[in-house]
mmCIF file of N, CA and C in Angstrom:
data_model
loop_
_atom_site.group_PDB
_atom_site.id
_atom_site.type_symbol
_atom_site.label_atom_id
_atom_site.label_comp_id
_atom_site.label_asym_id
_atom_site.label_seq_id
_atom_site.Cartn_x
_atom_site.Cartn_y
_atom_site.Cartn_z
ATOM 1 N N MET A 32 -70.681 -33.477 20.418
ATOM 2 C CA MET A 32 -70.712 -33.888 21.800
ATOM 3 C C MET A 32 -72.132 -33.842 22.349
ATOM 4 N N LYS A 33 -72.956 -33.003 21.751
ATOM 5 C CA LYS A 33 -74.324 -32.873 22.219
ATOM 6 C C LYS A 33 -75.114 -34.174 22.023
ATOM 7 N N TRP A 34 -74.852 -34.863 20.910
ATOM 8 C CA TRP A 34 -75.543 -36.129 20.648
ATOM 9 C C TRP A 34 -75.215 -37.168 21.716
ATOM 10 N N PHE A 35 -73.986 -37.139 22.231
ATOM 11 C CA PHE A 35 -73.578 -38.085 23.256
ATOM 12 C C PHE A 35 -74.368 -37.849 24.546
ATOM 13 N N ILE A 36 -74.563 -36.606 24.907
ATOM 14 C CA ILE A 36 -75.326 -36.266 26.110
ATOM 15 C C ILE A 36 -76.792 -36.665 25.927
ATOM 16 N N GLU A 37 -77.329 -36.467 24.716
ATOM 17 C CA GLU A 37 -78.709 -36.878 24.443
ATOM 18 C C GLU A 37 -78.874 -38.389 24.543
ATOM 19 N N GLU A 38 -77.910 -39.116 24.035
ATOM 20 C CA GLU A 38 -77.956 -40.582 24.133
ATOM 21 C C GLU A 38 -77.899 -41.051 25.586
ATOM 22 N N ILE A 39 -77.075 -40.435 26.374
ATOM 23 C CA ILE A 39 -76.978 -40.783 27.795
ATOM 24 C C ILE A 39 -78.293 -40.472 28.500
ATOM 25 N N SER A 40 -78.914 -39.341 28.169
ATOM 26 C CA SER A 40 -80.192 -39.005 28.809
ATOM 27 C C SER A 40 -81.286 -39.987 28.387
ATOM 28 N N ARG A 41 -81.275 -40.453 27.126
ATOM 29 C CA ARG A 41 -82.236 -41.476 26.693
ATOM 30 C C ARG A 41 -81.992 -42.796 27.412
ATOM 31 N N LEU A 42 -80.731 -43.127 27.631
ATOM 32 C CA LEU A 42 -80.391 -44.340 28.367
ATOM 33 C C LEU A 42 -80.909 -44.267 29.796
ATOM 34 N N VAL A 43 -80.736 -43.129 30.425
ATOM 35 C CA VAL A 43 -81.225 -42.956 31.795
ATOM 36 C C VAL A 43 -82.740 -43.063 31.842
ATOM 37 N N GLU A 44 -83.425 -42.514 30.841
ATOM 38 C CA GLU A 44 -84.887 -42.617 30.778
ATOM 39 C C GLU A 44 -85.329 -44.065 30.604
ATOM 40 N N GLN A 45 -84.607 -44.836 29.791
ATOM 41 C CA GLN A 45 -84.945 -46.258 29.624
ATOM 42 C C GLN A 45 -84.742 -47.031 30.918
ATOM 43 N N LEU A 46 -83.714 -46.674 31.668
ATOM 44 C CA LEU A 46 -83.452 -47.382 32.915
ATOM 45 C C LEU A 46 -84.475 -47.067 33.997
ATOM 46 N N LYS A 47 -85.277 -46.045 33.814
ATOM 47 C CA LYS A 47 -86.330 -45.719 34.770
ATOM 48 C C LYS A 47 -87.597 -46.546 34.524
ATOM 49 N N ARG A 48 -87.674 -47.248 33.405
ATOM 50 C CA ARG A 48 -88.856 -48.037 33.072
ATOM 51 C C ARG A 48 -88.746 -49.432 33.688
ATOM 52 N N TRP A 49 -89.858 -49.957 34.199
ATOM 53 C CA TRP A 49 -89.844 -51.284 34.814
ATOM 54 C C TRP A 49 -89.666 -52.370 33.761
ATOM 55 N N GLN A 50 -90.076 -52.117 32.528
ATOM 56 C CA GLN A 50 -89.929 -53.121 31.476
ATOM 57 C C GLN A 50 -88.456 -53.413 31.194
ATOM 58 N N THR A 51 -87.645 -52.368 31.240
ATOM 59 C CA THR A 51 -86.213 -52.550 31.013
ATOM 60 C C THR A 51 -85.617 -53.453 32.078
ATOM 61 N N TRP A 52 -85.994 -53.230 33.321
ATOM 62 C CA TRP A 52 -85.448 -54.031 34.412
ATOM 63 C C TRP A 52 -85.973 -55.466 34.370
ATOM 64 N N LEU A 53 -87.189 -55.672 33.893
ATOM 65 C CA LEU A 53 -87.707 -57.030 33.735
ATOM 66 C C LEU A 53 -86.881 -57.803 32.710
ATOM 67 N N ILE A 54 -86.601 -57.190 31.582
ATOM 68 C CA ILE A 54 -85.814 -57.850 30.539
ATOM 69 C C ILE A 54 -84.380 -58.083 31.008
ATOM 70 N N ILE A 55 -83.795 -57.117 31.696
ATOM 71 C CA ILE A 55 -82.444 -57.308 32.241
ATOM 72 C C ILE A 55 -82.437 -58.454 33.244
ATOM 73 N N GLY A 56 -83.474 -58.539 34.067
ATOM 74 C CA GLY A 56 -83.581 -59.648 35.026
ATOM 75 C C GLY A 56 -83.724 -60.993 34.339
ATOM 76 N N LEU A 57 -84.533 -61.062 33.282
ATOM 77 C CA LEU A 57 -84.688 -62.322 32.549
ATOM 78 C C LEU A 57 -83.377 -62.743 31.898
ATOM 79 N N ILE A 58 -82.680 -61.803 31.289
ATOM 80 C CA ILE A 58 -81.390 -62.120 30.679
ATOM 81 C C ILE A 58 -80.404 -62.601 31.737
ATOM 82 N N THR A 59 -80.396 -61.954 32.893
ATOM 83 C CA THR A 59 -79.508 -62.360 33.977
ATOM 84 C C THR A 59 -79.870 -63.754 34.486
ATOM 85 N N LEU A 60 -81.155 -64.035 34.619
ATOM 86 C CA LEU A 60 -81.601 -65.346 35.070
ATOM 87 C C LEU A 60 -81.175 -66.440 34.101
ATOM 88 N N PHE A 61 -81.407 -66.213 32.810
ATOM 89 C CA PHE A 61 -81.028 -67.204 31.803
ATOM 90 C C PHE A 61 -79.511 -67.373 31.728
ATOM 91 N N ALA A 62 -78.772 -66.279 31.847
ATOM 92 C CA ALA A 62 -77.306 -66.373 31.834
ATOM 93 C C ALA A 62 -76.795 -67.107 33.073
ATOM 94 N N GLY A 63 -77.433 -66.891 34.211
ATOM 95 C CA GLY A 63 -77.039 -67.606 35.436
ATOM 96 C C GLY A 63 -77.262 -69.098 35.320
ATOM 97 N N PHE A 64 -78.428 -69.484 34.782
ATOM 98 C CA PHE A 64 -78.675 -70.911 34.578
ATOM 99 C C PHE A 64 -77.689 -71.513 33.584
ATOM 100 N N ALA A 65 -77.401 -70.791 32.506
ATOM 101 C CA ALA A 65 -76.438 -71.289 31.518
ATOM 102 C C ALA A 65 -75.049 -71.439 32.140
ATOM 103 N N PHE A 66 -74.680 -70.507 33.007
ATOM 104 C CA PHE A 66 -73.383 -70.588 33.676
ATOM 105 C C PHE A 66 -73.315 -71.801 34.601
ATOM 106 N N LEU A 67 -74.377 -72.033 35.371
ATOM 107 C CA LEU A 67 -74.388 -73.174 36.287
ATOM 108 C C LEU A 67 -74.335 -74.506 35.533
ATOM 109 N N VAL A 68 -75.130 -74.624 34.491
ATOM 110 C CA VAL A 68 -75.125 -75.857 33.707
ATOM 111 C C VAL A 68 -73.788 -76.027 32.998
ATOM 112 N N GLY A 69 -73.235 -74.921 32.492
ATOM 113 C CA GLY A 69 -71.935 -74.996 31.830
ATOM 114 C C GLY A 69 -70.825 -75.443 32.775
ATOM 115 N N GLY A 70 -70.890 -75.004 34.026
ATOM 116 C CA GLY A 70 -69.883 -75.445 35.010
ATOM 117 C C GLY A 70 -69.926 -76.946 35.229
ATOM 118 N N PHE A 71 -71.141 -77.512 35.316
ATOM 119 C CA PHE A 71 -71.259 -78.969 35.432
ATOM 120 C C PHE A 71 -70.807 -79.662 34.151
ATOM 121 N N ALA A 72 -71.141 -79.080 33.017
ATOM 122 C CA ALA A 72 -70.790 -79.711 31.746
ATOM 123 C C ALA A 72 -69.279 -79.791 31.560
ATOM 124 N N PHE A 73 -68.554 -78.765 32.000
ATOM 125 C CA PHE A 73 -67.100 -78.806 31.873
ATOM 126 C C PHE A 73 -66.480 -79.871 32.771
ATOM 127 N N ARG A 74 -67.160 -80.219 33.859
ATOM 128 C CA ARG A 74 -66.643 -81.280 34.728
ATOM 129 C C ARG A 74 -66.735 -82.647 34.059
ATOM 130 N N THR A 75 -67.631 -82.794 33.104
ATOM 131 C CA THR A 75 -67.805 -84.092 32.441
ATOM 132 C C THR A 75 -67.043 -84.193 31.134
ATOM 133 N N ASP A 76 -66.337 -83.133 30.730
ATOM 134 C CA ASP A 76 -65.625 -83.140 29.458
ATOM 135 C C ASP A 76 -64.505 -84.164 29.484
ATOM 136 N N GLY A 77 -64.451 -85.015 28.477
ATOM 137 C CA GLY A 77 -63.468 -86.096 28.421
ATOM 138 C C GLY A 77 -62.036 -85.604 28.354
ATOM 139 N N ILE A 78 -61.774 -84.580 27.596
ATOM 140 C CA ILE A 78 -60.406 -84.069 27.463
ATOM 141 C C ILE A 78 -59.957 -83.430 28.770
ATOM 142 N N LEU A 79 -60.846 -82.658 29.404
ATOM 143 C CA LEU A 79 -60.479 -82.048 30.677
ATOM 144 C C LEU A 79 -60.268 -83.100 31.764
ATOM 145 N N LEU A 80 -61.049 -84.188 31.716
ATOM 146 C CA LEU A 80 -60.831 -85.270 32.669
ATOM 147 C C LEU A 80 -59.487 -85.947 32.428
ATOM 148 N N TYR A 81 -59.145 -86.155 31.165
ATOM 149 C CA TYR A 81 -57.882 -86.787 30.808
ATOM 150 C C TYR A 81 -56.691 -85.932 31.249
ATOM 151 N N LEU A 82 -56.812 -84.626 31.124
ATOM 152 C CA LEU A 82 -55.727 -83.723 31.501
ATOM 153 C C LEU A 82 -55.735 -83.364 32.984
ATOM 154 N N ASN A 83 -56.669 -83.927 33.740
ATOM 155 C CA ASN A 83 -56.820 -83.655 35.170
ATOM 156 C C ASN A 83 -57.025 -82.165 35.445
ATOM 157 N N ARG A 84 -57.862 -81.508 34.640
ATOM 158 C CA ARG A 84 -58.147 -80.080 34.803
ATOM 159 C C ARG A 84 -59.455 -79.836 35.551
ATOM 160 N N THR A 85 -60.237 -80.870 35.791
ATOM 161 C CA THR A 85 -61.505 -80.681 36.487
ATOM 162 C C THR A 85 -61.385 -81.145 37.921
ATOM 163 N N ALA A 86 -62.113 -80.465 38.798
ATOM 164 C CA ALA A 86 -62.074 -80.797 40.218
ATOM 165 C C ALA A 86 -63.171 -81.780 40.588
ATOM 166 N N GLY A 87 -64.188 -81.881 39.763
ATOM 167 C CA GLY A 87 -65.311 -82.751 40.074
ATOM 168 C C GLY A 87 -65.048 -84.187 39.697
ATOM 169 N N ALA A 88 -65.740 -85.083 40.381
ATOM 170 C CA ALA A 88 -65.636 -86.503 40.060
ATOM 171 C C ALA A 88 -66.908 -86.906 39.337
ATOM 172 N N CYS A 89 -66.919 -86.767 38.031
ATOM 173 C CA CYS A 89 -68.086 -87.099 37.220
ATOM 174 C C CYS A 89 -67.761 -88.279 36.319
ATOM 175 N N ARG A 90 -68.774 -89.076 36.110
ATOM 176 C CA ARG A 90 -68.603 -90.192 35.182
ATOM 177 C C ARG A 90 -68.579 -89.677 33.758
ATOM 178 N N GLU A 91 -68.004 -90.463 32.857
ATOM 179 C CA GLU A 91 -67.990 -90.078 31.446
ATOM 180 C C GLU A 91 -69.374 -90.263 30.863
ATOM 181 N N LEU A 92 -69.727 -89.363 29.965
ATOM 182 C CA LEU A 92 -71.023 -89.428 29.310
ATOM 183 C C LEU A 92 -70.919 -90.278 28.052
ATOM 184 N N ASN A 93 -71.970 -91.057 27.778
ATOM 185 C CA ASN A 93 -71.969 -91.795 26.521
ATOM 186 C C ASN A 93 -72.540 -90.900 25.423
ATOM 187 N N ASN A 94 -72.524 -91.385 24.178
ATOM 188 C CA ASN A 94 -72.929 -90.546 23.053
ATOM 189 C C ASN A 94 -74.392 -90.135 23.124
ATOM 190 N N GLY A 95 -75.256 -91.022 23.582
ATOM 191 C CA GLY A 95 -76.675 -90.696 23.665
ATOM 192 C C GLY A 95 -76.948 -89.551 24.618
ATOM 193 N N ILE A 96 -76.300 -89.579 25.760
ATOM 194 C CA ILE A 96 -76.489 -88.509 26.749
ATOM 195 C C ILE A 96 -75.904 -87.194 26.237
ATOM 196 N N ILE A 97 -74.768 -87.264 25.556
ATOM 197 C CA ILE A 97 -74.155 -86.051 25.006
ATOM 198 C C ILE A 97 -75.069 -85.408 23.973
ATOM 199 N N ILE A 98 -75.635 -86.221 23.088
ATOM 200 C CA ILE A 98 -76.552 -85.684 22.073
ATOM 201 C C ILE A 98 -77.791 -85.107 22.745
ATOM 202 N N PHE A 99 -78.323 -85.803 23.748
ATOM 203 C CA PHE A 99 -79.500 -85.316 24.459
ATOM 204 C C PHE A 99 -79.214 -83.979 25.142
ATOM 205 N N MET A 100 -78.064 -83.846 25.782
ATOM 206 C CA MET A 100 -77.713 -82.601 26.457
ATOM 207 C C MET A 100 -77.455 -81.474 25.448
ATOM 208 N N PHE A 101 -76.860 -81.804 24.305
ATOM 209 C CA PHE A 101 -76.624 -80.796 23.273
ATOM 210 C C PHE A 101 -77.951 -80.266 22.728
ATOM 211 N N CYS A 102 -78.887 -81.171 22.473
ATOM 212 C CA CYS A 102 -80.215 -80.744 22.003
ATOM 213 C C CYS A 102 -80.936 -79.944 23.088
ATOM 214 N N GLY A 103 -80.774 -80.335 24.333
ATOM 215 C CA GLY A 103 -81.361 -79.574 25.433
ATOM 216 C C GLY A 103 -80.815 -78.165 25.499
ATOM 217 N N MET A 104 -79.516 -78.023 25.238
ATOM 218 C CA MET A 104 -78.904 -76.697 25.232
ATOM 219 C C MET A 104 -79.495 -75.845 24.107
ATOM 220 N N ILE A 105 -79.674 -76.435 22.945
ATOM 221 C CA ILE A 105 -80.258 -75.692 21.824
ATOM 222 C C ILE A 105 -81.684 -75.276 22.154
ATOM 223 N N PHE A 106 -82.478 -76.190 22.704
ATOM 224 C CA PHE A 106 -83.855 -75.858 23.056
ATOM 225 C C PHE A 106 -83.918 -74.815 24.165
ATOM 226 N N PHE A 107 -82.983 -74.851 25.100
ATOM 227 C CA PHE A 107 -82.933 -73.827 26.144
ATOM 228 C C PHE A 107 -82.694 -72.452 25.529
ATOM 229 N N MET A 108 -81.730 -72.357 24.628
ATOM 230 C CA MET A 108 -81.443 -71.070 24.000
ATOM 231 C C MET A 108 -82.631 -70.580 23.180
ATOM 232 N N LEU A 109 -83.277 -71.476 22.439
ATOM 233 C CA LEU A 109 -84.433 -71.072 21.642
ATOM 234 C C LEU A 109 -85.589 -70.607 22.521
ATOM 235 N N THR A 110 -85.867 -71.339 23.591
ATOM 236 C CA THR A 110 -86.971 -70.930 24.461
ATOM 237 C C THR A 110 -86.645 -69.640 25.204
ATOM 238 N N ALA A 111 -85.382 -69.425 25.549
ATOM 239 C CA ALA A 111 -84.998 -68.166 26.193
ATOM 240 C C ALA A 111 -85.209 -66.994 25.222
ATOM 241 N N LEU A 112 -84.831 -67.177 23.967
ATOM 242 C CA LEU A 112 -85.049 -66.118 22.973
ATOM 243 C C LEU A 112 -86.531 -65.907 22.697
ATOM 244 N N LEU A 113 -87.293 -66.995 22.662
ATOM 245 C CA LEU A 113 -88.738 -66.852 22.479
ATOM 246 C C LEU A 113 -89.367 -66.097 23.647
ATOM 247 N N THR A 114 -88.889 -66.340 24.841
ATOM 248 C CA THR A 114 -89.394 -65.619 26.010
ATOM 249 C C THR A 114 -89.177 -64.126 25.861
ATOM 250 N N LEU A 115 -87.955 -63.743 25.505
ATOM 251 C CA LEU A 115 -87.659 -62.323 25.347
ATOM 252 C C LEU A 115 -88.484 -61.706 24.218
ATOM 253 N N GLY A 116 -88.668 -62.438 23.135
ATOM 254 C CA GLY A 116 -89.472 -61.944 22.023
ATOM 255 C C GLY A 116 -90.936 -61.772 22.382
ATOM 256 N N GLU A 117 -91.485 -62.722 23.121
ATOM 257 C CA GLU A 117 -92.892 -62.619 23.511
ATOM 258 C C GLU A 117 -93.115 -61.462 24.490
ATOM 259 N N PHE A 118 -92.172 -61.241 25.389
ATOM 260 C CA PHE A 118 -92.323 -60.098 26.285
ATOM 261 C C PHE A 118 -92.190 -58.784 25.516
ATOM 262 N N GLN A 119 -91.361 -58.752 24.490
ATOM 263 C CA GLN A 119 -91.271 -57.559 23.642
ATOM 264 C C GLN A 119 -92.596 -57.329 22.917
ATOM 265 N N ARG A 120 -93.197 -58.394 22.398
ATOM 266 C CA ARG A 120 -94.508 -58.271 21.756
ATOM 267 C C ARG A 120 -95.554 -57.785 22.762
ATOM 268 N N TYR A 121 -95.488 -58.301 23.979
ATOM 269 C CA TYR A 121 -96.426 -57.876 25.013
ATOM 270 C C TYR A 121 -96.333 -56.367 25.254
ATOM 271 N N PHE A 122 -95.105 -55.847 25.385
ATOM 272 C CA PHE A 122 -94.925 -54.417 25.631
ATOM 273 C C PHE A 122 -95.438 -53.584 24.456
ATOM 274 N N GLN A 123 -95.185 -54.060 23.231
ATOM 275 C CA GLN A 123 -95.663 -53.320 22.060
ATOM 276 C C GLN A 123 -97.184 -53.326 21.980
ATOM 277 N N PHE A 124 -97.804 -54.480 22.200
ATOM 278 C CA PHE A 124 -99.272 -54.544 22.163
ATOM 279 C C PHE A 124 -99.894 -53.717 23.280
ATOM 280 N N LYS A 125 -99.248 -53.687 24.433
ATOM 281 C CA LYS A 125 -99.761 -52.907 25.553
ATOM 282 C C LYS A 125 -99.737 -51.414 25.215
ATOM 283 N N GLN A 126 -98.700 -50.960 24.520
ATOM 284 C CA GLN A 126 -98.615 -49.560 24.123
ATOM 285 C C GLN A 126 -99.700 -49.200 23.120
ATOM 286 N N ARG A 127 -100.054 -50.141 22.257
ATOM 287 C CA ARG A 127 -101.077 -49.901 21.232
ATOM 288 C C ARG A 127 -102.491 -50.172 21.734
ATOM 289 N N ALA A 128 -102.621 -50.541 22.991
ATOM 290 C CA ALA A 128 -103.914 -50.851 23.615
ATOM 291 C C ALA A 128 -104.611 -52.028 22.932
ATOM 292 N N ALA A 129 -103.824 -52.972 22.451
ATOM 293 C CA ALA A 129 -104.368 -54.208 21.885
ATOM 294 C C ALA A 129 -104.385 -55.240 23.010
ATOM 295 N N HIS A 130 -105.444 -55.228 23.803
ATOM 296 C CA HIS A 130 -105.479 -56.005 25.038
ATOM 297 C C HIS A 130 -105.500 -57.510 24.795
ATOM 298 N N TYR A 131 -106.242 -57.984 23.807
ATOM 299 C CA TYR A 131 -106.311 -59.422 23.564
ATOM 300 C C TYR A 131 -104.951 -59.954 23.111
ATOM 301 N N GLN A 132 -104.329 -59.264 22.154
ATOM 302 C CA GLN A 132 -103.016 -59.696 21.681
ATOM 303 C C GLN A 132 -101.967 -59.587 22.785
ATOM 304 N N ALA A 133 -102.081 -58.563 23.619
ATOM 305 C CA ALA A 133 -101.133 -58.400 24.724
ATOM 306 C C ALA A 133 -101.263 -59.535 25.726
ATOM 307 N N SER A 134 -102.516 -59.931 26.027
ATOM 308 C CA SER A 134 -102.692 -61.028 26.983
ATOM 309 C C SER A 134 -102.187 -62.344 26.406
ATOM 310 N N ARG A 135 -102.383 -62.562 25.103
ATOM 311 C CA ARG A 135 -101.861 -63.780 24.471
ATOM 312 C C ARG A 135 -100.337 -63.792 24.470
ATOM 313 N N ALA A 136 -99.729 -62.641 24.181
ATOM 314 C CA ALA A 136 -98.269 -62.559 24.184
ATOM 315 C C ALA A 136 -97.724 -62.790 25.592
ATOM 316 N N LEU A 137 -98.404 -62.236 26.600
ATOM 317 C CA LEU A 137 -97.969 -62.456 27.985
ATOM 318 C C LEU A 137 -98.105 -63.924 28.364
ATOM 319 N N TYR A 138 -99.209 -64.544 27.961
ATOM 320 C CA TYR A 138 -99.431 -65.973 28.222
ATOM 321 C C TYR A 138 -98.313 -66.813 27.608
ATOM 322 N N TRP A 139 -98.004 -66.563 26.347
ATOM 323 C CA TRP A 139 -96.946 -67.325 25.686
ATOM 324 C C TRP A 139 -95.570 -67.000 26.257
ATOM 325 N N GLY A 140 -95.342 -65.751 26.632
ATOM 326 C CA GLY A 140 -94.061 -65.383 27.223
ATOM 327 C C GLY A 140 -93.811 -66.103 28.540
ATOM 328 N N ILE A 141 -94.846 -66.169 29.371
ATOM 329 C CA ILE A 141 -94.712 -66.890 30.640
ATOM 330 C C ILE A 141 -94.515 -68.385 30.378
ATOM 331 N N GLY A 142 -95.241 -68.909 29.408
ATOM 332 C CA GLY A 142 -95.093 -70.329 29.068
ATOM 333 C C GLY A 142 -93.695 -70.669 28.590
ATOM 334 N N TRP A 143 -93.147 -69.836 27.711
ATOM 335 C CA TRP A 143 -91.782 -70.094 27.222
ATOM 336 C C TRP A 143 -90.761 -69.911 28.334
ATOM 337 N N ALA A 144 -90.988 -68.958 29.233
ATOM 338 C CA ALA A 144 -90.061 -68.759 30.356
ATOM 339 C C ALA A 144 -90.057 -69.975 31.273
ATOM 340 N N VAL A 145 -91.244 -70.505 31.556
ATOM 341 C CA VAL A 145 -91.328 -71.700 32.399
ATOM 342 C C VAL A 145 -90.637 -72.883 31.714
ATOM 343 N N THR A 146 -90.804 -72.991 30.400
ATOM 344 C CA THR A 146 -90.159 -74.078 29.664
ATOM 345 C C THR A 146 -88.635 -73.940 29.714
ATOM 346 N N ALA A 147 -88.124 -72.739 29.504
ATOM 347 C CA ALA A 147 -86.672 -72.526 29.536
ATOM 348 C C ALA A 147 -86.106 -72.816 30.925
ATOM 349 N N ILE A 148 -86.800 -72.349 31.946
ATOM 350 C CA ILE A 148 -86.322 -72.597 33.311
ATOM 351 C C ILE A 148 -86.413 -74.082 33.643
ATOM 352 N N SER A 149 -87.446 -74.756 33.166
ATOM 353 C CA SER A 149 -87.577 -76.194 33.411
ATOM 354 C C SER A 149 -86.454 -76.980 32.744
ATOM 355 N N ILE A 150 -86.096 -76.591 31.524
ATOM 356 C CA ILE A 150 -84.997 -77.271 30.827
ATOM 357 C C ILE A 150 -83.696 -77.101 31.605
ATOM 358 N N SER A 151 -83.422 -75.884 32.066
ATOM 359 C CA SER A 151 -82.172 -75.657 32.786
ATOM 360 C C SER A 151 -82.160 -76.342 34.147
ATOM 361 N N ILE A 152 -83.290 -76.353 34.841
ATOM 362 C CA ILE A 152 -83.342 -77.049 36.137
ATOM 363 C C ILE A 152 -83.199 -78.555 35.937
ATOM 364 N N ALA A 153 -83.798 -79.089 34.878
ATOM 365 C CA ALA A 153 -83.635 -80.515 34.586
ATOM 366 C C ALA A 153 -82.170 -80.846 34.313
ATOM 367 N N ALA A 154 -81.471 -79.982 33.595
ATOM 368 C CA ALA A 154 -80.043 -80.209 33.339
ATOM 369 C C ALA A 154 -79.243 -80.132 34.636
ATOM 370 N N LEU A 155 -79.583 -79.185 35.508
ATOM 371 C CA LEU A 155 -78.882 -79.087 36.792
ATOM 372 C C LEU A 155 -79.117 -80.315 37.661
ATOM 373 N N VAL A 156 -80.351 -80.804 37.683
ATOM 374 C CA VAL A 156 -80.655 -82.000 38.464
ATOM 375 C C VAL A 156 -79.912 -83.209 37.884
ATOM 376 N N PHE A 157 -79.899 -83.314 36.554
ATOM 377 C CA PHE A 157 -79.189 -84.430 35.918
ATOM 378 C C PHE A 157 -77.715 -84.409 36.274
ATOM 379 N N PHE A 158 -77.062 -83.246 36.103
ATOM 380 C CA PHE A 158 -75.623 -83.175 36.395
ATOM 381 C C PHE A 158 -75.351 -83.343 37.876
ATOM 382 N N ASN A 159 -76.245 -82.872 38.732
ATOM 383 C CA ASN A 159 -76.046 -83.018 40.168
ATOM 384 C C ASN A 159 -76.080 -84.491 40.569
ATOM 385 N N ARG A 160 -76.936 -85.251 39.931
ATOM 386 C CA ARG A 160 -76.994 -86.687 40.227
ATOM 387 C C ARG A 160 -75.878 -87.451 39.541
ATOM 388 N N TYR A 161 -75.430 -86.964 38.387
ATOM 389 C CA TYR A 161 -74.416 -87.670 37.605
ATOM 390 C C TYR A 161 -73.036 -87.485 38.185
ATOM 391 N N CYS A 162 -72.805 -86.346 38.815
ATOM 392 C CA CYS A 162 -71.499 -86.060 39.405
ATOM 393 C C CYS A 162 -71.565 -86.310 40.912
ATOM 394 N N ARG A 163 -70.498 -86.873 41.450
ATOM 395 C CA ARG A 163 -70.444 -87.170 42.875
ATOM 396 C C ARG A 163 -69.960 -85.997 43.653
#
């Protein structure tokens, strides 16, 4: 039982660090964007439209748009993971006092975060215009 109390105390110590809250915030942000885009995507699903399960009035997507949106989803997930990885590298380099590598990791982390957010906002704008 002692190990359980030690694990809880380590968890509490991690929650006191600002880095933990930054990563939790990034994960929440990416999950929120994925949820919003997913809600629009379900409105355009052909089977759900046929079964009258969607409340939105969206036009059917052709194959080109479906492939483009599928690839966009893959790139969003990859850039979101790259963002988290670069911020992890930044924290590790900062602990080791490797300032040049830390600044490069921070630069790339911010770049990948902007790219991931841009992909999700572009998908939201597309679905917002595509659905009435």
